Amino acid sequence: MGIMQTNNLDLYYGNTQALKKINLDIEKNAVTALIGPSGCGKSTFLRTLNRMNDLIESVKIEGEVFFEGQDIYKDCDVIELRKRVGMVFQKPNPFPMSIYDNIAYGPRIHGIKDKSKLDALVENSLKGAALWEEVNDRLNKSALGLSGGQQQRLCIARTLAVEPEVLLMDEPTSALDPISTLKIEELMDELKKKYTIIIVTHNMQQAGRISDYTAFFLNGEIVEDGKTEGIFYKPKDKRTEDYITGRFG
């Protein structure tokens, strides 16, 4: 049993069904990649895992989503859930404030006011995101002055600062150059020692390089899921093979 599971998860936007009977186990301290063509439900599924879809009015969800054995759609403190299941978006979205304040923002909201504690959290989070060496001499400068790749690592550090257990990443490298992408991929390999990572990616090579497990989505359903090696080299379903070899998508 993984750290998160979904049982017969259905999701509707109004009358349109976007997810159909999704059953997936997410393994702890591993990277799980969600792959599939645009509009197949990957990002929608990712957002059900920390209830980001609650923010969309017409959404209706049926089925169960468990995090450490608790159904997150029943008797669940959503603020606490989003602290434990953090999210990194496709485009870096640093706040228009200093690097330090970006990282300290979450801990402050959760009640940490002690300067020495905040200092330690900022340093550890930036180290965790492999950014400390690059920015430690300009923590009071605006985060908007960082490069795109640095901004994305800052957003990862900001997520780490509230000490989550799971990191959801929605195509975190799609807006980045190859060198920044490589840094984030190396970072994920390091982060999975402490965190569970679920990543949506369009990039097959990336999924093959960084993930331990892969789930292939098509038209709102999971066609196939399992260890990445198996999905990539011995897919059971012809549609998986066609997608991975680039015949469609």
Tab-separated table of C-alpha atoms in Angstrom:
chain	number	residue	atom	x	y	z
A	1	MET	CA	0.000	0.000	0.000
A	2	GLY	CA	1.495	3.327	-1.098
A	3	ILE	CA	1.455	6.729	0.598
A	4	MET	CA	-1.496	7.792	-1.595
A	5	GLN	CA	-4.179	5.747	-3.358
A	6	THR	CA	-7.163	6.527	-5.525
A	7	ASN	CA	-10.123	4.162	-5.770
A	8	ASN	CA	-12.538	4.473	-8.696
A	9	LEU	CA	-11.916	8.214	-8.924
A	10	ASP	CA	-14.276	10.010	-11.315
A	11	LEU	CA	-14.132	13.757	-11.940
A	12	TYR	CA	-16.593	15.887	-13.875
A	13	TYR	CA	-16.339	19.480	-15.104
A	14	GLY	CA	-20.067	20.211	-15.318
A	15	ASN	CA	-21.406	17.409	-17.541
A	16	THR	CA	-18.020	16.516	-19.025
A	17	GLN	CA	-16.238	13.578	-17.433
A	18	ALA	CA	-12.505	14.317	-17.264
A	19	LEU	CA	-11.362	11.341	-15.145
A	20	LYS	CA	-12.843	7.849	-15.342
A	21	LYS	CA	-12.395	5.207	-12.641
A	22	ILE	CA	-8.798	6.060	-11.779
A	23	ASN	CA	-7.179	3.448	-9.531
A	24	LEU	CA	-3.592	4.223	-8.666
A	25	ASP	CA	-1.188	3.504	-5.799
A	26	ILE	CA	1.574	6.065	-5.270
A	27	GLU	CA	4.694	4.568	-3.719
A	28	LYS	CA	6.507	6.423	-0.940
A	29	ASN	CA	9.983	7.929	-1.576
A	30	ALA	CA	9.768	7.343	-5.291
A	31	VAL	CA	9.144	9.467	-8.391
A	32	THR	CA	5.911	8.620	-10.202
A	33	ALA	CA	5.528	10.127	-13.683
A	34	LEU	CA	2.111	10.777	-15.198
A	35	ILE	CA	2.385	10.693	-18.996
A	36	GLY	CA	-0.057	10.959	-21.885
A	37	PRO	CA	-1.142	13.387	-24.629
A	38	SER	CA	-2.473	16.887	-23.891
A	39	GLY	CA	-5.942	16.981	-22.391
A	40	CYS	CA	-5.891	13.359	-21.207
A	41	GLY	CA	-6.423	14.165	-17.513
A	42	LYS	CA	-2.871	14.105	-16.064
A	43	SER	CA	-2.913	17.593	-14.555
A	44	THR	CA	-6.534	17.244	-13.481
A	45	PHE	CA	-5.599	14.040	-11.662
A	46	LEU	CA	-2.554	15.691	-10.049
A	47	ARG	CA	-4.754	18.494	-8.719
A	48	THR	CA	-7.187	16.031	-7.108
A	49	LEU	CA	-4.340	14.872	-4.841
A	50	ASN	CA	-4.270	18.117	-2.850
A	51	ARG	CA	-7.779	19.286	-3.685
A	52	MET	CA	-6.724	22.128	-5.964
A	53	ASN	CA	-9.774	21.316	-8.107
A	54	ASP	CA	-11.945	22.530	-5.198
A	55	LEU	CA	-11.227	26.013	-6.527
A	56	ILE	CA	-13.167	25.304	-9.752
A	57	GLU	CA	-16.913	25.748	-9.293
A	58	SER	CA	-18.353	23.135	-11.653
A	59	VAL	CA	-16.152	20.253	-10.460
A	60	LYS	CA	-17.761	17.120	-9.047
A	61	ILE	CA	-15.682	14.254	-7.668
A	62	GLU	CA	-16.734	10.673	-6.958
A	63	GLY	CA	-14.623	7.830	-5.592
A	64	GLU	CA	-11.901	7.993	-2.955
A	65	VAL	CA	-8.473	9.574	-2.591
A	66	PHE	CA	-6.435	8.354	0.376
A	67	PHE	CA	-3.360	10.023	1.866
A	68	GLU	CA	-1.725	7.869	4.532
A	69	GLY	CA	-4.986	5.981	4.955
A	70	GLN	CA	-7.271	9.012	5.305
A	71	ASP	CA	-9.823	9.923	2.626
A	72	ILE	CA	-8.895	13.528	1.807
A	73	TYR	CA	-12.398	14.302	0.529
A	74	LYS	CA	-13.930	13.466	3.932
A	75	ASP	CA	-13.193	15.178	7.270
A	76	CYS	CA	-9.973	16.728	6.040
A	77	ASP	CA	-8.379	20.068	6.878
A	78	VAL	CA	-7.541	21.326	3.367
A	79	ILE	CA	-4.933	23.835	4.583
A	80	GLU	CA	-3.109	21.081	6.464
A	81	LEU	CA	-3.437	18.783	3.430
A	82	ARG	CA	-1.834	21.361	1.113
A	83	LYS	CA	0.974	21.844	3.599
A	84	ARG	CA	1.710	18.110	3.545
A	85	VAL	CA	1.072	17.678	-0.179
A	86	GLY	CA	2.837	20.641	-1.814
A	87	MET	CA	2.590	21.776	-5.432
A	88	VAL	CA	5.070	23.173	-7.968
A	89	PHE	CA	3.515	24.615	-11.116
A	90	GLN	CA	4.509	24.659	-14.765
A	91	LYS	CA	5.630	28.284	-14.843
A	92	PRO	CA	7.792	29.546	-11.984
A	93	ASN	CA	5.611	31.818	-9.850
A	94	PRO	CA	7.802	33.538	-7.253
A	95	PHE	CA	6.094	36.173	-5.129
A	96	PRO	CA	7.175	39.778	-5.863
A	97	MET	CA	9.258	39.967	-2.686
A	98	SER	CA	12.753	39.042	-1.563
A	99	ILE	CA	14.191	35.550	-1.943
A	100	TYR	CA	14.172	35.217	1.856
A	101	ASP	CA	10.535	36.296	2.186
A	102	ASN	CA	9.439	33.919	-0.566
A	103	ILE	CA	10.739	30.982	1.456
A	104	ALA	CA	9.679	32.297	4.879
A	105	TYR	CA	6.149	33.067	3.663
A	106	GLY	CA	4.668	29.586	4.256
A	107	PRO	CA	6.292	28.961	7.652
A	108	ARG	CA	5.122	32.414	8.831
A	109	ILE	CA	1.542	31.634	7.797
A	110	HIS	CA	1.801	28.407	9.792
A	111	GLY	CA	2.832	30.362	12.879
A	112	ILE	CA	6.644	30.341	12.880
A	113	LYS	CA	7.821	33.808	13.916
A	114	ASP	CA	11.200	33.059	15.512
A	115	LYS	CA	13.921	34.659	13.353
A	116	SER	CA	16.530	31.978	14.002
A	117	LYS	CA	14.038	29.225	13.106
A	118	LEU	CA	13.065	31.065	9.934
A	119	ASP	CA	16.733	31.603	9.030
A	120	ALA	CA	17.396	27.878	9.412
A	121	LEU	CA	14.297	26.945	7.378
A	122	VAL	CA	15.248	29.347	4.584
A	123	GLU	CA	18.793	27.982	4.429
A	124	ASN	CA	17.737	24.332	4.588
A	125	SER	CA	14.990	24.785	1.995
A	126	LEU	CA	17.334	26.555	-0.423
A	127	LYS	CA	19.940	23.838	0.132
A	128	GLY	CA	17.225	21.244	-0.417
A	129	ALA	CA	16.450	22.882	-3.769
A	130	ALA	CA	20.161	23.140	-4.690
A	131	LEU	CA	19.956	26.927	-4.801
A	132	TRP	CA	21.711	28.072	-1.612
A	133	GLU	CA	25.187	28.434	-3.164
A	134	GLU	CA	23.789	30.651	-5.925
A	135	VAL	CA	21.708	33.044	-3.829
A	136	ASN	CA	23.015	33.079	-0.236
A	137	ASP	CA	24.649	36.490	-0.735
A	138	ARG	CA	21.462	38.138	-2.028
A	139	LEU	CA	18.625	36.802	0.089
A	140	ASN	CA	17.180	40.310	0.498
A	141	LYS	CA	17.050	40.963	-3.258
A	142	SER	CA	13.853	40.441	-5.255
A	143	ALA	CA	13.168	36.880	-6.333
A	144	LEU	CA	12.028	38.267	-9.684
A	145	GLY	CA	15.688	38.997	-10.519
A	146	LEU	CA	16.517	35.275	-10.688
A	147	SER	CA	16.735	33.339	-13.959
A	148	GLY	CA	13.816	31.096	-14.955
A	149	GLY	CA	15.570	27.940	-13.766
A	150	GLN	CA	16.513	29.567	-10.462
A	151	GLN	CA	12.951	30.846	-10.006
A	152	GLN	CA	11.632	27.298	-10.436
A	153	ARG	CA	14.096	25.956	-7.867
A	154	LEU	CA	13.043	28.820	-5.576
A	155	CYS	CA	9.420	27.654	-5.942
A	156	ILE	CA	10.544	24.142	-5.021
A	157	ALA	CA	12.389	25.554	-1.983
A	158	ARG	CA	9.262	27.518	-1.020
A	159	THR	CA	7.262	24.281	-1.109
A	160	LEU	CA	9.911	22.453	0.960
A	161	ALA	CA	9.874	25.194	3.621
A	162	VAL	CA	6.540	24.029	5.048
A	163	GLU	CA	7.968	20.500	5.365
A	164	PRO	CA	5.638	18.524	3.105
A	165	GLU	CA	5.682	14.760	2.607
A	166	VAL	CA	4.567	14.729	-1.028
A	167	LEU	CA	5.574	17.060	-3.880
A	168	LEU	CA	3.230	17.419	-6.845
A	169	MET	CA	4.984	18.819	-9.918
A	170	ASP	CA	2.995	19.911	-12.954
A	171	GLU	CA	5.461	19.936	-15.862
A	172	PRO	CA	8.013	21.799	-13.738
A	173	THR	CA	10.630	22.017	-16.508
A	174	SER	CA	8.498	22.757	-19.578
A	175	ALA	CA	9.335	26.482	-19.481
A	176	LEU	CA	13.067	25.919	-18.828
A	177	ASP	CA	16.214	25.557	-20.926
A	178	PRO	CA	18.035	22.168	-21.083
A	179	ILE	CA	20.638	23.076	-18.421
A	180	SER	CA	18.018	24.227	-15.880
A	181	THR	CA	15.936	21.155	-16.730
A	182	LEU	CA	18.887	18.893	-15.972
A	183	LYS	CA	19.430	20.627	-12.610
A	184	ILE	CA	15.792	20.056	-11.634
A	185	GLU	CA	15.963	16.409	-12.732
A	186	GLU	CA	19.095	15.864	-10.624
A	187	LEU	CA	17.330	17.611	-7.772
A	188	MET	CA	14.349	15.238	-7.968
A	189	ASP	CA	16.648	12.280	-7.665
A	190	GLU	CA	18.016	13.778	-4.440
A	191	LEU	CA	14.605	14.891	-3.097
A	192	LYS	CA	12.960	11.476	-3.368
A	193	LYS	CA	15.145	10.278	-0.478
A	194	LYS	CA	13.000	12.484	1.764
A	195	TYR	CA	9.830	13.104	-0.224
A	196	THR	CA	7.396	11.334	-2.513
A	197	ILE	CA	7.261	13.015	-5.928
A	198	ILE	CA	4.483	12.880	-8.509
A	199	ILE	CA	5.302	14.630	-11.769
A	200	VAL	CA	3.256	15.367	-14.874
A	201	THR	CA	5.535	15.455	-17.906
A	202	HIS	CA	5.106	15.595	-21.679
A	203	ASN	CA	8.705	14.633	-22.135
A	204	MET	CA	9.088	10.878	-22.612
A	205	GLN	CA	12.865	10.975	-22.173
A	206	GLN	CA	12.422	12.854	-18.915
A	207	ALA	CA	9.895	10.324	-17.612
A	208	GLY	CA	12.287	7.519	-18.550
A	209	ARG	CA	15.241	9.216	-16.856
A	210	ILE	CA	13.773	10.357	-13.581
A	211	SER	CA	10.812	8.191	-12.609
A	212	ASP	CA	10.583	4.908	-10.749
A	213	TYR	CA	6.931	4.386	-11.664
A	214	THR	CA	4.849	5.594	-14.604
A	215	ALA	CA	1.107	5.873	-15.242
A	216	PHE	CA	-0.047	6.352	-18.833
A	217	PHE	CA	-3.242	8.407	-19.171
A	218	LEU	CA	-5.459	8.479	-22.247
A	219	ASN	CA	-8.889	10.112	-22.566
A	220	GLY	CA	-9.289	10.432	-18.789
A	221	GLU	CA	-8.379	6.820	-18.029
A	222	ILE	CA	-5.213	5.049	-16.930
A	223	VAL	CA	-4.307	2.642	-19.711
A	224	GLU	CA	-1.374	1.129	-17.863
A	225	ASP	CA	0.788	1.792	-14.815
A	226	GLY	CA	3.719	0.144	-13.083
A	227	LYS	CA	7.496	0.309	-12.855
A	228	THR	CA	8.861	2.723	-15.453
A	229	GLU	CA	11.166	0.101	-16.915
A	230	GLY	CA	8.237	-2.201	-17.638
A	231	ILE	CA	6.039	0.542	-19.087
A	232	PHE	CA	8.810	1.766	-21.385
A	233	TYR	CA	10.378	-1.509	-22.488
A	234	LYS	CA	7.648	-4.131	-22.057
A	235	PRO	CA	4.303	-2.334	-22.225
A	236	LYS	CA	1.327	-4.673	-21.981
A	237	ASP	CA	-1.032	-2.447	-23.949
A	238	LYS	CA	-0.527	-1.599	-27.623
A	239	ARG	CA	-1.661	2.004	-26.978
A	240	THR	CA	1.129	2.474	-24.417
A	241	GLU	CA	3.697	1.215	-26.892
A	242	ASP	CA	2.323	3.493	-29.644
A	243	TYR	CA	2.484	6.537	-27.372
A	244	ILE	CA	5.957	5.848	-26.002
A	245	THR	CA	7.415	5.208	-29.455
A	246	GLY	CA	5.896	8.466	-30.700
A	247	ARG	CA	3.215	7.054	-33.016
A	248	PHE	CA	0.722	9.537	-31.550
A	249	GLY	CA	0.479	12.262	-28.913
